[in-house]
mmCIF file of C-alpha atoms in Angstrom:
data_model
loop_
_atom_site.group_PDB
_atom_site.id
_atom_site.type_symbol
_atom_site.label_atom_id
_atom_site.label_comp_id
_atom_site.label_asym_id
_atom_site.label_seq_id
_atom_site.Cartn_x
_atom_site.Cartn_y
_atom_site.Cartn_z
ATOM 1 C CA UNK A 297 16.633 4.155 -22.354
ATOM 2 C CA UNK A 298 15.460 7.325 -23.059
ATOM 3 C CA UNK A 299 16.668 9.837 -20.489
ATOM 4 C CA UNK A 300 13.217 11.557 -20.090
ATOM 5 C CA UNK A 301 11.370 8.496 -18.872
ATOM 6 C CA UNK A 302 14.341 7.311 -16.930
ATOM 7 C CA UNK A 303 14.100 10.561 -14.832
ATOM 8 C CA UNK A 304 10.008 10.179 -15.023
ATOM 9 C CA UNK A 305 10.447 6.719 -13.082
ATOM 10 C CA UNK A 306 12.941 7.871 -10.864
ATOM 11 C CA UNK A 307 10.464 10.857 -9.864
ATOM 12 C CA UNK A 308 7.757 8.165 -9.988
ATOM 13 C CA UNK A 309 9.312 5.663 -7.635
ATOM 14 C CA UNK A 310 10.183 8.273 -5.081
ATOM 15 C CA UNK A 311 6.958 9.796 -5.059
ATOM 16 C CA UNK A 312 5.478 6.029 -5.108
ATOM 17 C CA UNK A 313 7.596 5.608 -1.782
ATOM 18 C CA UNK A 314 6.458 8.602 -0.280
ATOM 19 C CA UNK A 315 3.175 7.477 -0.291
ATOM 20 C CA UNK A 316 4.326 4.264 0.784
ATOM 21 C CA UNK A 317 6.099 5.548 3.993
ATOM 22 C CA UNK A 318 3.316 7.936 4.598
ATOM 23 C CA UNK A 319 0.340 5.914 4.207
ATOM 24 C CA UNK A 320 1.720 2.346 5.241
ATOM 25 C CA UNK A 321 0.368 0.933 1.501
ATOM 26 C CA UNK A 322 3.066 -0.872 -0.956
ATOM 27 C CA UNK A 323 2.987 1.446 -3.338
ATOM 28 C CA UNK A 324 2.024 -0.852 -6.245
ATOM 29 C CA UNK A 325 -0.894 1.438 -7.179
ATOM 30 C CA UNK A 326 1.989 3.901 -8.618
ATOM 31 C CA UNK A 327 4.486 1.661 -9.368
ATOM 32 C CA UNK A 328 2.604 -0.744 -11.654
ATOM 33 C CA UNK A 329 1.653 2.049 -13.969
ATOM 34 C CA UNK A 330 4.895 4.102 -13.381
ATOM 35 C CA UNK A 331 6.460 0.820 -15.111
ATOM 36 C CA UNK A 332 3.893 0.218 -17.934
ATOM 37 C CA UNK A 333 4.383 3.810 -19.434
ATOM 38 C CA UNK A 334 8.138 4.992 -18.334
ATOM 39 C CA UNK A 335 9.808 1.360 -18.703
ATOM 40 C CA UNK A 336 7.655 -0.160 -21.331
ATOM 41 C CA UNK A 337 6.918 -3.112 -19.023
ATOM 42 C CA UNK A 338 2.983 -5.333 -20.052
ATOM 43 C CA UNK A 339 0.480 -4.544 -17.734
ATOM 44 C CA UNK A 340 1.751 -8.445 -16.271
ATOM 45 C CA UNK A 341 5.293 -7.913 -15.910
ATOM 46 C CA UNK A 342 4.455 -4.269 -14.163
ATOM 47 C CA UNK A 343 2.775 -6.341 -11.658
ATOM 48 C CA UNK A 344 4.949 -8.799 -11.237
ATOM 49 C CA UNK A 345 8.180 -6.286 -11.381
ATOM 50 C CA UNK A 346 6.090 -3.561 -9.248
ATOM 51 C CA UNK A 347 6.767 -6.387 -6.194
ATOM 52 C CA UNK A 348 10.639 -5.837 -5.924
ATOM 53 C CA UNK A 349 10.236 -2.081 -5.460
ATOM 54 C CA UNK A 350 7.286 -3.076 -3.135
ATOM 55 C CA UNK A 351 9.338 -5.358 -0.828
ATOM 56 C CA UNK A 352 12.041 -2.903 -1.041
ATOM 57 C CA UNK A 353 10.073 0.375 0.023
ATOM 58 C CA UNK A 354 8.196 -2.039 2.555
ATOM 59 C CA UNK A 355 11.654 -3.319 4.341
ATOM 60 C CA UNK A 356 12.814 0.372 4.901
ATOM 61 C CA UNK A 357 9.495 1.563 6.014
ATOM 62 C CA UNK A 358 9.072 -1.312 8.499
ATOM 63 C CA UNK A 359 12.568 -0.843 10.026
ATOM 64 C CA UNK A 360 12.182 2.995 10.281
ATOM 65 C CA UNK A 361 8.557 2.820 11.978
ATOM 66 C CA UNK A 362 10.143 -0.174 14.191
ATOM 67 C CA UNK A 363 12.704 2.990 15.372
ATOM 68 C CA UNK A 364 9.493 5.388 15.813
ATOM 69 C CA UNK A 365 7.694 2.679 18.301
ATOM 70 C CA UNK A 366 5.046 2.325 15.537
ATOM 71 C CA UNK A 367 5.311 -1.362 15.161
ATOM 72 C CA UNK A 368 3.551 -4.450 16.017
ATOM 73 C CA UNK A 369 6.073 -7.128 14.384
ATOM 74 C CA UNK A 370 4.558 -10.151 15.482
ATOM 75 C CA UNK A 371 1.032 -9.363 14.255
ATOM 76 C CA UNK A 372 2.215 -7.830 10.770
ATOM 77 C CA UNK A 373 4.060 -11.012 9.921
ATOM 78 C CA UNK A 374 1.252 -12.970 11.544
ATOM 79 C CA UNK A 375 -1.239 -11.355 8.671
ATOM 80 C CA UNK A 376 1.120 -11.309 5.945
ATOM 81 C CA UNK A 377 1.382 -14.869 6.380
ATOM 82 C CA UNK A 378 -2.228 -15.341 6.414
ATOM 83 C CA UNK A 379 -2.330 -13.387 2.883
ATOM 84 C CA UNK A 380 -2.282 -16.909 0.636
ATOM 85 C CA UNK A 381 -5.884 -17.222 2.112
ATOM 86 C CA UNK A 382 -6.987 -13.968 0.728
ATOM 87 C CA UNK A 383 -5.263 -14.726 -2.585
ATOM 88 C CA UNK A 384 -7.084 -18.110 -3.060
ATOM 89 C CA UNK A 385 -10.695 -16.816 -1.719
ATOM 90 C CA UNK A 386 -9.391 -13.577 -4.235
ATOM 91 C CA UNK A 387 -8.687 -16.182 -6.813
ATOM 92 C CA UNK A 388 -11.992 -18.059 -6.886
ATOM 93 C CA UNK A 389 -13.774 -14.911 -6.751
ATOM 94 C CA UNK A 390 -12.457 -13.709 -9.919
ATOM 95 C CA UNK A 391 -13.156 -16.553 -11.817
ATOM 96 C CA UNK A 392 -16.548 -17.249 -10.737
ATOM 97 C CA UNK A 393 -17.777 -13.306 -10.853
ATOM 98 C CA UNK A 394 -18.113 -11.165 -14.124
ATOM 99 C CA UNK A 395 -14.964 -8.948 -13.635
ATOM 100 C CA UNK A 396 -17.380 -5.886 -13.700
ATOM 101 C CA UNK A 397 -19.021 -7.264 -10.585
ATOM 102 C CA UNK A 398 -16.089 -7.385 -8.968
ATOM 103 C CA UNK A 399 -14.711 -3.850 -9.888
ATOM 104 C CA UNK A 400 -18.179 -2.553 -8.344
ATOM 105 C CA UNK A 401 -18.024 -4.741 -5.250
ATOM 106 C CA UNK A 402 -14.261 -3.802 -5.155
ATOM 107 C CA UNK A 403 -15.001 0.167 -5.215
ATOM 108 C CA UNK A 404 -17.837 -0.505 -2.742
ATOM 109 C CA UNK A 405 -15.278 -1.715 -0.101
ATOM 110 C CA UNK A 406 -13.055 1.044 -0.944
ATOM 111 C CA UNK A 407 -15.963 3.849 -0.385
ATOM 112 C CA UNK A 408 -16.741 2.437 2.714
ATOM 113 C CA UNK A 409 -13.542 2.515 4.112
ATOM 114 C CA UNK A 410 -13.129 6.291 2.717
ATOM 115 C CA UNK A 411 -16.300 7.169 4.677
ATOM 116 C CA UNK A 412 -15.525 5.838 7.738
ATOM 117 C CA UNK A 413 -11.787 7.019 7.645
ATOM 118 C CA UNK A 414 -13.124 10.595 6.526
ATOM 119 C CA UNK A 415 -15.519 10.592 9.503
ATOM 120 C CA UNK A 416 -12.284 9.338 11.839
ATOM 121 C CA UNK A 417 -10.590 12.552 10.251
ATOM 122 C CA UNK A 418 -13.227 15.000 10.699
ATOM 123 C CA UNK A 419 -14.161 13.530 14.074
ATOM 124 C CA UNK A 420 -12.650 14.233 17.573
ATOM 125 C CA UNK A 421 -8.795 14.238 18.315
ATOM 126 C CA UNK A 422 -7.802 11.298 19.668
ATOM 127 C CA UNK A 423 -6.831 12.042 22.565
ATOM 128 C CA UNK A 424 -10.955 12.856 22.947
ATOM 129 C CA UNK A 425 -11.717 9.321 21.516
ATOM 130 C CA UNK A 426 -13.210 6.831 23.712
ATOM 131 C CA UNK A 427 -10.755 3.529 22.510
ATOM 132 C CA UNK B 330 -4.197 -0.460 7.150
ATOM 133 C CA UNK B 331 -8.090 0.818 7.448
ATOM 134 C CA UNK B 332 -8.320 -2.666 8.782
ATOM 135 C CA UNK B 333 -6.127 -2.303 11.473
ATOM 136 C CA UNK B 334 -7.249 0.931 12.065
ATOM 137 C CA UNK B 335 -10.655 0.547 11.928
ATOM 138 C CA UNK B 336 -11.751 -3.101 13.101
ATOM 139 C CA UNK B 337 -8.409 -3.830 15.562
ATOM 140 C CA UNK B 338 -7.894 -0.445 17.393
ATOM 141 C CA UNK B 339 -4.756 0.638 16.019
ATOM 142 C CA UNK B 340 -3.294 4.040 16.283
ATOM 143 C CA UNK B 341 -3.066 5.919 12.872
ATOM 144 C CA UNK B 342 1.074 5.461 12.449
ATOM 145 C CA UNK B 343 0.742 2.208 14.342
ATOM 146 C CA UNK B 344 -1.206 1.138 11.530
ATOM 147 C CA UNK B 345 0.915 2.053 8.861
ATOM 148 C CA UNK B 346 3.872 0.450 10.304
ATOM 149 C CA UNK B 347 2.556 -2.764 10.933
ATOM 150 C CA UNK B 348 0.856 -2.676 7.421
ATOM 151 C CA UNK B 349 4.107 -2.500 6.138
ATOM 152 C CA UNK B 350 5.502 -5.428 7.631
ATOM 153 C CA UNK B 351 2.867 -7.982 6.138
ATOM 154 C CA UNK B 352 3.140 -6.372 3.177
ATOM 155 C CA UNK B 353 6.828 -7.351 3.064
ATOM 156 C CA UNK B 354 5.697 -10.855 3.562
ATOM 157 C CA UNK B 355 2.632 -10.804 0.907
ATOM 158 C CA UNK B 356 5.148 -8.619 -1.413
ATOM 159 C CA UNK B 357 7.880 -11.694 -1.096
ATOM 160 C CA UNK B 358 5.458 -14.658 -1.537
ATOM 161 C CA UNK B 359 4.067 -12.988 -4.541
ATOM 162 C CA UNK B 360 7.133 -12.017 -6.008
ATOM 163 C CA UNK B 361 8.479 -15.499 -5.770
ATOM 164 C CA UNK B 362 5.379 -16.806 -7.255
ATOM 165 C CA UNK B 363 5.912 -14.487 -10.413
ATOM 166 C CA UNK B 364 9.942 -15.456 -10.208
ATOM 167 C CA UNK B 365 8.596 -18.844 -11.093
ATOM 168 C CA UNK B 366 6.883 -17.629 -14.070
ATOM 169 C CA UNK B 367 9.899 -15.182 -14.850
ATOM 170 C CA UNK B 368 7.745 -12.650 -15.256
ATOM 171 C CA UNK B 369 10.128 -10.307 -13.073
ATOM 172 C CA UNK B 370 12.314 -7.974 -14.553
ATOM 173 C CA UNK B 371 14.661 -7.077 -11.463
ATOM 174 C CA UNK B 372 16.838 -4.502 -13.019
ATOM 175 C CA UNK B 373 13.729 -2.164 -13.792
ATOM 176 C CA UNK B 374 12.321 -3.019 -9.907
ATOM 177 C CA UNK B 375 15.361 -1.848 -8.165
ATOM 178 C CA UNK B 376 15.538 1.210 -10.829
ATOM 179 C CA UNK B 377 12.428 2.050 -9.481
ATOM 180 C CA UNK B 378 12.782 0.697 -5.770
ATOM 181 C CA UNK B 379 15.994 2.887 -4.810
ATOM 182 C CA UNK B 380 14.680 6.110 -4.964
ATOM 183 C CA UNK B 381 11.326 4.763 -3.584
ATOM 184 C CA UNK B 382 13.314 3.738 -0.473
ATOM 185 C CA UNK B 383 14.351 7.313 -0.205
ATOM 186 C CA UNK B 384 10.765 8.027 -0.544
ATOM 187 C CA UNK B 385 9.582 5.964 2.168
ATOM 188 C CA UNK B 386 12.268 7.129 4.464
ATOM 189 C CA UNK B 387 10.953 10.565 3.786
ATOM 190 C CA UNK B 388 7.317 9.761 4.485
ATOM 191 C CA UNK B 389 7.614 7.781 7.418
ATOM 192 C CA UNK B 390 9.738 11.038 8.936
ATOM 193 C CA UNK B 391 6.700 13.189 7.310
ATOM 194 C CA UNK B 392 4.138 10.866 8.843
ATOM 195 C CA UNK B 393 5.754 11.342 12.754
ATOM 196 C CA UNK B 394 5.244 14.826 12.423
ATOM 197 C CA UNK B 395 1.435 15.115 11.267
ATOM 198 C CA UNK B 396 -1.765 14.754 13.039
ATOM 199 C CA UNK B 397 -2.812 11.401 13.244
ATOM 200 C CA UNK B 398 -6.544 12.694 11.734
ATOM 201 C CA UNK B 399 -4.425 13.795 8.839
ATOM 202 C CA UNK B 400 -3.159 10.605 7.830
ATOM 203 C CA UNK B 401 -6.532 9.222 8.045
ATOM 204 C CA UNK B 402 -7.636 11.805 5.829
ATOM 205 C CA UNK B 403 -5.512 11.132 3.237
ATOM 206 C CA UNK B 404 -5.982 7.265 3.039
ATOM 207 C CA UNK B 405 -9.862 8.289 2.830
ATOM 208 C CA UNK B 406 -9.081 10.332 -0.359
ATOM 209 C CA UNK B 407 -7.035 8.085 -1.809
ATOM 210 C CA UNK B 408 -9.700 5.123 -1.018
ATOM 211 C CA UNK B 409 -12.517 7.012 -3.163
ATOM 212 C CA UNK B 410 -10.482 8.117 -5.766
ATOM 213 C CA UNK B 411 -9.232 4.773 -6.790
ATOM 214 C CA UNK B 412 -13.138 3.369 -6.437
ATOM 215 C CA UNK B 413 -14.206 6.129 -8.892
ATOM 216 C CA UNK B 414 -11.070 5.399 -11.184
ATOM 217 C CA UNK B 415 -12.098 1.783 -10.765
ATOM 218 C CA UNK B 416 -15.908 2.053 -11.843
ATOM 219 C CA UNK B 417 -15.554 4.776 -14.294
#
């Protein structure tokens, strides 16, 4: 394996893990391109292989967040177990709708959440927020 | 994470922590399915996953020192950027 590519993969892995811990995401958004570009995997192989790294960081991040008192374990596991339903709905949608329509719809949902989170970021401090 | 935050009334750090627990389950189920098709290269996954575990621990530590609004702001920026990348 090319040492430069290996180094780049390790750095990308660290950055992806950092994003995961900071934001509570899986990190696949960075693992997948890193596996494609630096470890010469196909898109499909990378999507599958990234899951190994996703599970590793999620276990580490969950354990650490638990120590900080930021974990509702039961609710998290419950949501995880509901995910196959989401996969089913997604798979049906992906096979019925044109790819472009799916991309535009998904981007629209992301922009909506970006807007809402942005307002939260710029809004009153949490202690002043009516909950 | 945004769903927990905006719809279920979680605090930022709680949403991130709980979201990771859900991702453990989702990731493990999906990995199991892909493993059946033989698409997973465990060695490469661990290779990129090991530095990532270090990154995750650093990320969680950093998050505890950040204002909650900054976490929401960074997530908002990430969503906006990926939304644009998806359609252009």
